[in-house]
PDB file of C-alpha atoms in Angstrom:
ATOM      1  CA  MET A   1      -9.839  -6.618  -3.551  1.00 57.00           C
ATOM      2  CA  GLY A   2      -6.565  -7.474  -1.820  1.00 56.00           C
ATOM      3  CA  ASN A   3      -5.388  -5.518   1.233  1.00 68.00           C
ATOM      4  CA  SER A   4      -3.526  -2.128   0.873  1.00 65.00           C
ATOM      5  CA  GLN A   5       0.044  -2.793   1.757  1.00 66.00           C
ATOM      6  CA  ALA A   6       2.391   0.163   3.078  1.00 62.00           C
ATOM      7  CA  SER A   7       5.773   0.205   1.817  1.00 58.00           C
ATOM      8  CA  GLN A   8       7.921   3.148   2.468  1.00 56.00           C
ATOM      9  CA  GLN A   9      11.186   4.763   1.311  1.00 47.00           C
ATOM     10  CA  PRO A  10      13.849   5.472   4.027  1.00 42.00           C
ATOM     11  CA  ASN A  11      13.623   8.823   5.871  1.00 42.00           C
ATOM     12  CA  PRO A  12      16.375  11.083   4.330  1.00 39.00           C
ATOM     13  CA  GLU A  13      17.445  12.169   7.642  1.00 40.00           C
ATOM     14  CA  ALA A  14      18.343   8.725   8.842  1.00 40.00           C
ATOM     15  CA  ALA A  15      22.011   8.790   8.036  1.00 39.00           C
ATOM     16  CA  ILE A  16      24.760  11.369   7.749  1.00 43.00           C
ATOM     17  CA  ARG A  17      25.408  12.144   3.802  1.00 62.00           C
ATOM     18  CA  SER A  18      27.553  14.019   1.849  1.00 80.00           C
ATOM     19  CA  PRO A  19      26.075  16.837  -0.259  1.00 84.00           C
ATOM     20  CA  GLU A  20      26.407  14.594  -3.305  1.00 84.00           C
ATOM     21  CA  VAL A  21      24.674  11.742  -1.827  1.00 88.00           C
ATOM     22  CA  VAL A  22      21.782  13.967  -0.742  1.00 89.00           C
ATOM     23  CA  VAL A  23      21.416  15.481  -4.258  1.00 90.00           C
ATOM     24  CA  LEU A  24      21.618  12.133  -6.171  1.00 91.00           C
ATOM     25  CA  LEU A  25      19.321  10.516  -3.933  1.00 91.00           C
ATOM     26  CA  GLN A  26      16.734  13.108  -3.902  1.00 91.00           C
ATOM     27  CA  GLN A  27      16.841  13.097  -7.682  1.00 94.00           C
ATOM     28  CA  ALA A  28      16.360   9.375  -7.903  1.00 94.00           C
ATOM     29  CA  LEU A  29      13.622   9.419  -5.278  1.00 91.00           C
ATOM     30  CA  ALA A  30      11.771  12.115  -7.156  1.00 92.00           C
ATOM     31  CA  LEU A  31      11.667  10.073 -10.295  1.00 93.00           C
ATOM     32  CA  HIS A  32      10.655   6.980  -7.984  1.00 91.00           C
ATOM     33  CA  MET A  33       7.786   8.988  -6.815  1.00 89.00           C
ATOM     34  CA  GLN A  34       6.595  10.002 -10.141  1.00 88.00           C
ATOM     35  CA  GLY A  35       6.593   6.270 -11.201  1.00 88.00           C
ATOM     36  CA  GLN A  36       9.577   6.369 -13.521  1.00 92.00           C
ATOM     37  CA  LEU A  37      11.196   3.259 -12.371  1.00 94.00           C
ATOM     38  CA  ASP A  38      13.834   2.791 -14.966  1.00 96.00           C
ATOM     39  CA  GLN A  39      15.134   6.326 -14.574  1.00 96.00           C
ATOM     40  CA  ALA A  40      14.949   5.859 -10.714  1.00 95.00           C
ATOM     41  CA  GLN A  41      16.952   2.701 -10.769  1.00 96.00           C
ATOM     42  CA  GLU A  42      19.503   4.394 -13.106  1.00 97.00           C
ATOM     43  CA  GLY A  43      19.888   7.089 -10.267  1.00 96.00           C
ATOM     44  CA  TYR A  44      20.367   4.805  -7.615  1.00 96.00           C
ATOM     45  CA  LEU A  45      22.810   2.770  -9.600  1.00 97.00           C
ATOM     46  CA  LYS A  46      24.604   5.993 -10.311  1.00 95.00           C
ATOM     47  CA  LEU A  47      24.682   6.769  -6.435  1.00 94.00           C
ATOM     48  CA  LEU A  48      26.146   3.406  -5.743  1.00 96.00           C
ATOM     49  CA  GLU A  49      28.970   3.866  -8.151  1.00 94.00           C
ATOM     50  CA  HIS A  50      30.166   7.000  -6.403  1.00 90.00           C
ATOM     51  CA  HIS A  51      29.215   5.539  -3.111  1.00 92.00           C
ATOM     52  CA  PRO A  52      29.188   1.835  -2.777  1.00 92.00           C
ATOM     53  CA  GLY A  53      27.029   0.284   0.056  1.00 93.00           C
ATOM     54  CA  GLN A  54      24.993   3.384   0.330  1.00 94.00           C
ATOM     55  CA  PHE A  55      21.987   1.924   2.463  1.00 94.00           C
ATOM     56  CA  ASP A  56      19.056   3.885   0.668  1.00 94.00           C
ATOM     57  CA  ALA A  57      20.121   3.075  -2.716  1.00 95.00           C
ATOM     58  CA  VAL A  58      20.428  -0.584  -2.091  1.00 96.00           C
ATOM     59  CA  HIS A  59      17.397  -0.619  -0.213  1.00 95.00           C
ATOM     60  CA  LEU A  60      15.201   1.322  -2.800  1.00 95.00           C
ATOM     61  CA  LEU A  61      16.818  -0.902  -5.759  1.00 97.00           C
ATOM     62  CA  GLY A  62      15.106  -3.788  -3.821  1.00 96.00           C
ATOM     63  CA  PHE A  63      11.747  -1.858  -3.579  1.00 94.00           C
ATOM     64  CA  ILE A  64      11.749  -1.207  -7.395  1.00 95.00           C
ATOM     65  CA  ALA A  65      12.243  -4.958  -7.804  1.00 96.00           C
ATOM     66  CA  HIS A  66       9.330  -5.719  -5.340  1.00 94.00           C
ATOM     67  CA  GLN A  67       7.300  -3.206  -7.466  1.00 93.00           C
ATOM     68  CA  ARG A  68       7.843  -4.911 -10.749  1.00 94.00           C
ATOM     69  CA  GLY A  69       7.191  -8.495  -9.323  1.00 94.00           C
ATOM     70  CA  ASP A  70      10.570  -9.749  -8.984  1.00 97.00           C
ATOM     71  CA  HIS A  71      10.251 -10.373  -5.382  1.00 96.00           C
ATOM     72  CA  GLN A  72      13.303 -12.694  -5.036  1.00 97.00           C
ATOM     73  CA  ARG A  73      15.613 -10.027  -6.138  1.00 98.00           C
ATOM     74  CA  ALA A  74      13.736  -7.580  -3.844  1.00 97.00           C
ATOM     75  CA  VAL A  75      14.565 -10.096  -0.946  1.00 98.00           C
ATOM     76  CA  GLU A  76      18.280 -10.348  -1.922  1.00 98.00           C
ATOM     77  CA  LEU A  77      18.780  -6.459  -2.227  1.00 98.00           C
ATOM     78  CA  ILE A  78      16.759  -5.687   1.000  1.00 97.00           C
ATOM     79  CA  ARG A  79      18.674  -8.198   2.845  1.00 98.00           C
ATOM     80  CA  HIS A  80      21.773  -6.568   1.764  1.00 97.00           C
ATOM     81  CA  ALA A  81      20.558  -3.272   2.753  1.00 97.00           C
ATOM     82  CA  LEU A  82      19.933  -4.642   6.226  1.00 97.00           C
ATOM     83  CA  GLU A  83      23.485  -5.948   6.321  1.00 97.00           C
ATOM     84  CA  ILE A  84      24.621  -2.230   6.101  1.00 96.00           C
ATOM     85  CA  ASP A  85      21.853  -1.027   8.675  1.00 95.00           C
ATOM     86  CA  PRO A  86      20.403  -3.980  10.533  1.00 97.00           C
ATOM     87  CA  ASN A  87      18.345  -1.649  12.700  1.00 96.00           C
ATOM     88  CA  HIS A  88      16.250  -0.017  10.067  1.00 95.00           C
ATOM     89  CA  ALA A  89      12.520  -0.626  10.757  1.00 95.00           C
ATOM     90  CA  THR A  90      11.190   0.097   7.239  1.00 94.00           C
ATOM     91  CA  ALA A  91      13.786  -2.185   5.427  1.00 95.00           C
ATOM     92  CA  HIS A  92      12.401  -4.989   7.573  1.00 96.00           C
ATOM     93  CA  LEU A  93       8.742  -4.035   6.732  1.00 95.00           C
ATOM     94  CA  ASN A  94       9.654  -3.980   3.043  1.00 95.00           C
ATOM     95  CA  LEU A  95      11.349  -7.229   3.349  1.00 97.00           C
ATOM     96  CA  GLY A  96       8.386  -8.716   4.845  1.00 97.00           C
ATOM     97  CA  ASN A  97       6.164  -7.504   1.980  1.00 95.00           C
ATOM     98  CA  ALA A  98       8.474  -8.996  -0.578  1.00 96.00           C
ATOM     99  CA  LEU A  99       8.529 -12.244   1.339  1.00 97.00           C
ATOM    100  CA  ALA A 100       4.706 -12.369   1.764  1.00 96.00           C
ATOM    101  CA  ALA A 101       4.353 -11.759  -1.911  1.00 95.00           C
ATOM    102  CA  MET A 102       6.614 -15.129  -2.351  1.00 97.00           C
ATOM    103  CA  GLN A 103       3.911 -16.767   0.003  1.00 97.00           C
ATOM    104  CA  HIS A 104       6.848 -17.144   2.742  1.00 98.00           C
ATOM    105  CA  HIS A 105       4.432 -16.289   5.435  1.00 97.00           C
ATOM    106  CA  GLU A 106       6.509 -17.112   8.506  1.00 98.00           C
ATOM    107  CA  LEU A 107       9.329 -15.386   7.260  1.00 98.00           C
ATOM    108  CA  ALA A 108       7.334 -12.197   6.450  1.00 98.00           C
ATOM    109  CA  LEU A 109       5.612 -12.466   9.987  1.00 98.00           C
ATOM    110  CA  ALA A 110       9.263 -12.585  11.572  1.00 98.00           C
ATOM    111  CA  CYS A 111      10.113  -9.336   9.459  1.00 98.00           C
ATOM    112  CA  PHE A 112       7.075  -7.257  10.678  1.00 97.00           C
ATOM    113  CA  GLU A 113       7.720  -8.375  14.310  1.00 98.00           C
ATOM    114  CA  ARG A 114      11.339  -7.346  13.872  1.00 98.00           C
ATOM    115  CA  ALA A 115      10.046  -3.815  12.534  1.00 97.00           C
ATOM    116  CA  LEU A 116       7.744  -3.645  15.591  1.00 98.00           C
ATOM    117  CA  GLN A 117      10.601  -4.393  18.059  1.00 98.00           C
ATOM    118  CA  LEU A 118      12.485  -1.684  16.567  1.00 97.00           C
ATOM    119  CA  ARG A 119       9.471   0.638  16.358  1.00 96.00           C
ATOM    120  CA  PRO A 120       6.501  -0.195  18.702  1.00 97.00           C
ATOM    121  CA  ASP A 121       4.532   2.694  17.509  1.00 96.00           C
ATOM    122  CA  TYR A 122       4.903   1.623  13.889  1.00 96.00           C
ATOM    123  CA  ALA A 123       1.295   1.765  12.519  1.00 96.00           C
ATOM    124  CA  ASP A 124       2.186   0.624   9.180  1.00 95.00           C
ATOM    125  CA  ALA A 125       3.967  -2.616  10.638  1.00 96.00           C
ATOM    126  CA  HIS A 126       0.885  -3.241  12.596  1.00 97.00           C
ATOM    127  CA  MET A 127      -1.171  -2.943   9.368  1.00 96.00           C
ATOM    128  CA  ASN A 128       0.951  -5.305   7.361  1.00 96.00           C
ATOM    129  CA  ARG A 129       0.995  -7.821   9.883  1.00 97.00           C
ATOM    130  CA  GLY A 130      -2.660  -7.741  10.247  1.00 97.00           C
ATOM    131  CA  ASN A 131      -2.879  -8.032   6.353  1.00 96.00           C
ATOM    132  CA  LEU A 132      -0.738 -11.203   6.668  1.00 97.00           C
ATOM    133  CA  PHE A 133      -3.111 -12.484   9.309  1.00 98.00           C
ATOM    134  CA  SER A 134      -6.170 -11.728   7.252  1.00 97.00           C
ATOM    135  CA  ARG A 135      -4.575 -13.556   4.153  1.00 95.00           C
ATOM    136  CA  THR A 136      -3.809 -16.489   6.191  1.00 96.00           C
ATOM    137  CA  GLY A 137      -7.427 -16.758   7.592  1.00 96.00           C
ATOM    138  CA  GLN A 138      -6.495 -15.344  11.004  1.00 97.00           C
ATOM    139  CA  LEU A 139      -9.031 -12.824  10.918  1.00 97.00           C
ATOM    140  CA  ASP A 140      -9.397 -12.085  14.865  1.00 98.00           C
ATOM    141  CA  GLU A 141      -5.652 -11.487  15.087  1.00 98.00           C
ATOM    142  CA  ALA A 142      -5.896  -9.401  12.032  1.00 98.00           C
ATOM    143  CA  LEU A 143      -8.443  -7.285  13.695  1.00 98.00           C
ATOM    144  CA  VAL A 144      -6.181  -6.770  16.797  1.00 98.00           C
ATOM    145  CA  ASP A 145      -3.402  -5.464  14.619  1.00 98.00           C
ATOM    146  CA  TYR A 146      -5.694  -3.006  12.901  1.00 98.00           C
ATOM    147  CA  ASP A 147      -7.163  -1.807  16.000  1.00 98.00           C
ATOM    148  CA  ARG A 148      -3.267  -1.039  17.419  1.00 98.00           C
ATOM    149  CA  ALA A 149      -2.414   0.615  14.130  1.00 98.00           C
ATOM    150  CA  LEU A 150      -5.696   3.064  14.426  1.00 98.00           C
ATOM    151  CA  LEU A 151      -4.855   3.866  18.187  1.00 98.00           C
ATOM    152  CA  ILE A 152      -1.365   4.985  16.986  1.00 98.00           C
ATOM    153  CA  ASN A 153      -3.047   6.757  13.683  1.00 97.00           C
ATOM    154  CA  PRO A 154      -6.878   7.180  13.728  1.00 97.00           C
ATOM    155  CA  GLU A 155      -6.820   8.695  10.385  1.00 97.00           C
ATOM    156  CA  HIS A 156      -4.947   5.834   8.545  1.00 96.00           C
ATOM    157  CA  VAL A 157      -7.006   5.340   5.499  1.00 95.00           C
ATOM    158  CA  ASP A 158      -5.529   2.016   4.388  1.00 94.00           C
ATOM    159  CA  VAL A 159      -6.089   0.517   7.981  1.00 96.00           C
ATOM    160  CA  LEU A 160      -9.641   1.541   7.899  1.00 97.00           C
ATOM    161  CA  ILE A 161     -10.240  -0.050   4.603  1.00 95.00           C
ATOM    162  CA  ASN A 162      -8.457  -3.240   5.487  1.00 96.00           C
ATOM    163  CA  ARG A 163     -10.132  -3.326   8.727  1.00 97.00           C
ATOM    164  CA  GLY A 164     -13.594  -2.915   6.857  1.00 97.00           C
ATOM    165  CA  ASN A 165     -12.772  -5.737   4.570  1.00 96.00           C
ATOM    166  CA  VAL A 166     -12.219  -8.079   7.354  1.00 97.00           C
ATOM    167  CA  LEU A 167     -15.530  -7.050   9.104  1.00 97.00           C
ATOM    168  CA  ARG A 168     -17.383  -7.551   5.997  1.00 96.00           C
ATOM    169  CA  THR A 169     -15.943 -11.047   5.620  1.00 96.00           C
ATOM    170  CA  LEU A 170     -17.019 -11.740   9.246  1.00 97.00           C
ATOM    171  CA  GLY A 171     -20.501 -10.695   8.251  1.00 96.00           C
ATOM    172  CA  ARG A 172     -20.212  -7.202  10.392  1.00 97.00           C
ATOM    173  CA  ARG A 173     -21.524  -5.230   7.679  1.00 96.00           C
ATOM    174  CA  GLN A 174     -22.513  -2.004   9.537  1.00 95.00           C
ATOM    175  CA  GLU A 175     -19.205  -1.697  11.199  1.00 97.00           C
ATOM    176  CA  ALA A 176     -17.497  -2.353   7.882  1.00 97.00           C
ATOM    177  CA  MET A 177     -19.460   0.489   6.410  1.00 96.00           C
ATOM    178  CA  THR A 178     -18.475   2.773   9.268  1.00 97.00           C
ATOM    179  CA  ASP A 179     -15.016   2.055   8.499  1.00 97.00           C
ATOM    180  CA  TYR A 180     -15.244   3.022   4.586  1.00 96.00           C
ATOM    181  CA  GLU A 181     -17.253   6.080   5.324  1.00 96.00           C
ATOM    182  CA  LEU A 182     -14.828   7.113   7.760  1.00 97.00           C
ATOM    183  CA  ALA A 183     -11.933   6.276   5.492  1.00 96.00           C
ATOM    184  CA  LEU A 184     -13.672   8.388   2.725  1.00 96.00           C
ATOM    185  CA  GLN A 185     -13.970  11.292   5.293  1.00 97.00           C
ATOM    186  CA  PHE A 186     -10.175  11.474   5.507  1.00 96.00           C
ATOM    187  CA  ARG A 187      -9.508  10.592   1.912  1.00 94.00           C
ATOM    188  CA  PRO A 188     -12.525  11.582  -0.440  1.00 94.00           C
ATOM    189  CA  ASN A 189     -10.806  10.444  -3.533  1.00 90.00           C
ATOM    190  CA  SER A 190      -9.974   6.881  -2.309  1.00 91.00           C
ATOM    191  CA  ALA A 191     -10.729   4.222  -4.985  1.00 89.00           C
ATOM    192  CA  PRO A 192     -10.824   1.422  -2.539  1.00 90.00           C
ATOM    193  CA  GLY A 193     -12.997   3.181  -0.404  1.00 93.00           C
ATOM    194  CA  HIS A 194     -15.601   3.883  -2.872  1.00 92.00           C
ATOM    195  CA  TYR A 195     -15.078   0.314  -4.265  1.00 91.00           C
ATOM    196  CA  ASN A 196     -15.425  -1.495  -1.041  1.00 93.00           C
ATOM    197  CA  ARG A 197     -18.449   0.680  -0.038  1.00 94.00           C
ATOM    198  CA  GLY A 198     -20.035  -0.435  -3.290  1.00 93.00           C
ATOM    199  CA  ASN A 199     -19.546  -3.892  -2.341  1.00 92.00           C
ATOM    200  CA  ILE A 200     -21.549  -3.376   1.051  1.00 93.00           C
ATOM    201  CA  MET A 201     -24.393  -1.771  -0.890  1.00 92.00           C
ATOM    202  CA  GLN A 202     -24.442  -4.772  -3.134  1.00 90.00           C
ATOM    203  CA  ASP A 203     -24.505  -7.199  -0.300  1.00 92.00           C
ATOM    204  CA  LEU A 204     -27.482  -5.160   0.970  1.00 90.00           C
ATOM    205  CA  GLN A 205     -29.101  -5.513  -2.442  1.00 89.00           C
ATOM    206  CA  ARG A 206     -28.951  -1.456  -2.688  1.00 91.00           C
ATOM    207  CA  HIS A 207     -28.138  -1.979  -6.351  1.00 86.00           C
ATOM    208  CA  ALA A 208     -28.547   1.773  -7.254  1.00 89.00           C
ATOM    209  CA  ASP A 209     -26.348   2.754  -4.641  1.00 89.00           C
ATOM    210  CA  ALA A 210     -23.612   0.108  -5.443  1.00 88.00           C
ATOM    211  CA  ILE A 211     -23.638   1.655  -9.047  1.00 88.00           C
ATOM    212  CA  VAL A 212     -23.010   4.998  -7.492  1.00 90.00           C
ATOM    213  CA  CYS A 213     -20.151   4.006  -5.326  1.00 90.00           C
ATOM    214  CA  TYR A 214     -18.499   1.852  -8.352  1.00 87.00           C
ATOM    215  CA  ASP A 215     -18.969   4.821 -10.576  1.00 87.00           C
ATOM    216  CA  GLN A 216     -17.176   6.961  -8.093  1.00 87.00           C
ATOM    217  CA  ALA A 217     -14.218   4.398  -7.731  1.00 86.00           C
ATOM    218  CA  THR A 218     -13.812   4.553 -11.595  1.00 84.00           C
ATOM    219  CA  ASN A 219     -13.615   8.442 -11.565  1.00 82.00           C
ATOM    220  CA  MET A 220     -11.053   8.266  -8.829  1.00 73.00           C
ATOM    221  CA  THR A 221      -8.990   5.809 -10.309  1.00 52.00           C
ATOM    222  CA  TYR A 222      -9.035   7.895 -13.630  1.00 41.00           C
ATOM    223  CA  ASP A 223      -7.881  10.878 -11.939  1.00 39.00           C
ATOM    224  CA  ALA A 224      -5.110   8.758  -9.932  1.00 37.00           C
ATOM    225  CA  HIS A 225      -3.641   7.690 -13.176  1.00 32.00           C
ATOM    226  CA  HIS A 226      -2.924  11.028 -14.264  1.00 30.00           C
ATOM    227  CA  ILE A 227      -2.009  12.430 -10.975  1.00 28.00           C
ATOM    228  CA  ALA A 228       0.502   9.491 -10.227  1.00 31.00           C
ATOM    229  CA  ALA A 229       2.052   9.981 -13.763  1.00 29.00           C
ATOM    230  CA  SER A 230       2.896  13.868 -13.239  1.00 26.00           C
ATOM    231  CA  PRO A 231       5.620  15.423 -11.032  1.00 27.00           C
ATOM    232  CA  LEU A 232       4.977  15.663  -7.480  1.00 26.00           C
ATOM    233  CA  PRO A 233       5.454  18.790  -5.608  1.00 26.00           C
ATOM    234  CA  ARG A 234       8.367  18.482  -2.959  1.00 25.00           C
ATOM    235  CA  HIS A 235       5.927  18.313   0.057  1.00 25.00           C
ATOM    236  CA  GLU A 236       4.222  15.323  -1.356  1.00 24.00           C
ATOM    237  CA  HIS A 237       7.091  13.114  -1.452  1.00 27.00           C
ATOM    238  CA  SER A 238       6.085  11.362   1.588  1.00 26.00           C
ATOM    239  CA  LEU A 239       3.340   9.469  -0.359  1.00 26.00           C
ATOM    240  CA  SER A 240       3.617   5.952  -0.596  1.00 33.00           C
ATOM    241  CA  LEU A 241       5.514   4.805  -3.532  1.00 36.00           C
ATOM    242  CA  THR A 242       2.760   2.002  -4.037  1.00 34.00           C
ATOM    243  CA  SER A 243       0.298   4.589  -5.439  1.00 33.00           C
ATOM    244  CA  LEU A 244       0.988   3.898  -8.944  1.00 34.00           C
ATOM    245  CA  PRO A 245      -1.388   3.834 -12.115  1.00 35.00           C
ATOM    246  CA  SER A 246      -1.535   0.080 -12.395  1.00 41.00           C
ATOM    247  CA  ASP A 247      -3.103  -0.180  -8.696  1.00 53.00           C
ATOM    248  CA  GLY A 248      -5.789   2.427  -9.705  1.00 49.00           C
ATOM    249  CA  LEU A 249      -6.509   0.717 -12.985  1.00 48.00           C
ATOM    250  CA  ILE A 250      -7.434  -2.628 -11.320  1.00 56.00           C
ATOM    251  CA  TYR A 251     -10.320  -0.748  -9.446  1.00 54.00           C
ATOM    252  CA  PHE A 252     -11.255   0.882 -12.447  1.00 51.00           C
ATOM    253  CA  PHE A 253     -11.953  -2.456 -14.491  1.00 50.00           C
ATOM    254  CA  VAL A 254     -13.297  -4.313 -11.493  1.00 60.00           C
ATOM    255  CA  SER A 255     -15.650  -1.580 -10.544  1.00 52.00           C
ATOM    256  CA  ARG A 256     -16.759  -1.322 -14.278  1.00 55.00           C
ATOM    257  CA  CYS A 257     -17.538  -5.137 -14.270  1.00 66.00           C
ATOM    258  CA  ASN A 258     -19.565  -4.985 -11.240  1.00 56.00           C
ATOM    259  CA  MET A 259     -21.563  -2.256 -12.562  1.00 55.00           C
ATOM    260  CA  VAL A 260     -22.374  -4.396 -15.642  1.00 53.00           C
ATOM    261  CA  CYS A 261     -23.264  -7.232 -13.639  1.00 63.00           C
ATOM    262  CA  ILE A 262     -25.607  -5.208 -11.622  1.00 53.00           C
ATOM    263  CA  VAL A 263     -27.253  -3.814 -14.458  1.00 52.00           C
ATOM    264  CA  LEU A 264     -27.774  -7.293 -16.121  1.00 56.00           C
ATOM    265  CA  TYR A 265     -28.961  -8.889 -12.846  1.00 51.00           C
ATOM    266  CA  CYS A 266     -31.599  -6.068 -12.462  1.00 56.00           C
ATOM    267  CA  HIS A 267     -32.747  -6.761 -16.083  1.00 49.00           C
ATOM    268  CA  SER A 268     -32.912 -10.286 -15.687  1.00 54.00           C
ATOM    269  CA  THR A 269     -35.027 -10.089 -12.581  1.00 52.00           C
ATOM    270  CA  ILE A 270     -37.479  -7.556 -14.250  1.00 51.00           C
ATOM    271  CA  ALA A 271     -37.813  -9.877 -17.049  1.00 50.00           C
TER     272      ALA A 271
END
């Protein structure tokens, strides 16, 4: 499975806003966090009607475009947001994600590096640059960035899983297993953690253990589907906006397919 990306909404305290701006932005953000993209988009547009050029609304409209797969539109909107606030590290990060999705790797790399210039301790920027290195086959460079991210935040589950994926690719399965198991200690309901741990079990021909891991992954994605679609408590609004049902369903279907393949393989070897 592909690497987990970190895309983040702006900090609501990043700029001085009128009470009306705060209320409209919080309403739109709440809808966005619930995965109600159409309603969130309407909220951001309403905010811009009353306050043209409001940074967060422009930025998050770009993020919605990225979530919908309209990466070109995302790039246009986030670049416009950066004209309003050129020193916003999170916007550079999200611009890099949109550019990476369009295979503009050099431009994406420049965005991640700009984010790190603005915030050297930005774990997510190290992770996403590592993901880009991994995608382009620069695995050693990817590991360096993942290690840096974990020095900043040792409990960053997505970094642990992504580093585990690179280690598995390099044939360092035991180290990869350690990363997946550590990730599951911090987030027991991580579908990617269970899924990738299942892949290691399959590599080791431990088919029964692999099936258990894949089954756990499918259970986690089912739960995530319902959680992501329900209103989130206020204190959970820091969750990544990428935690949407469609992401979880990918792990559900792939895990189920892998379970079927293992069963068929075991039956064929017995026969």
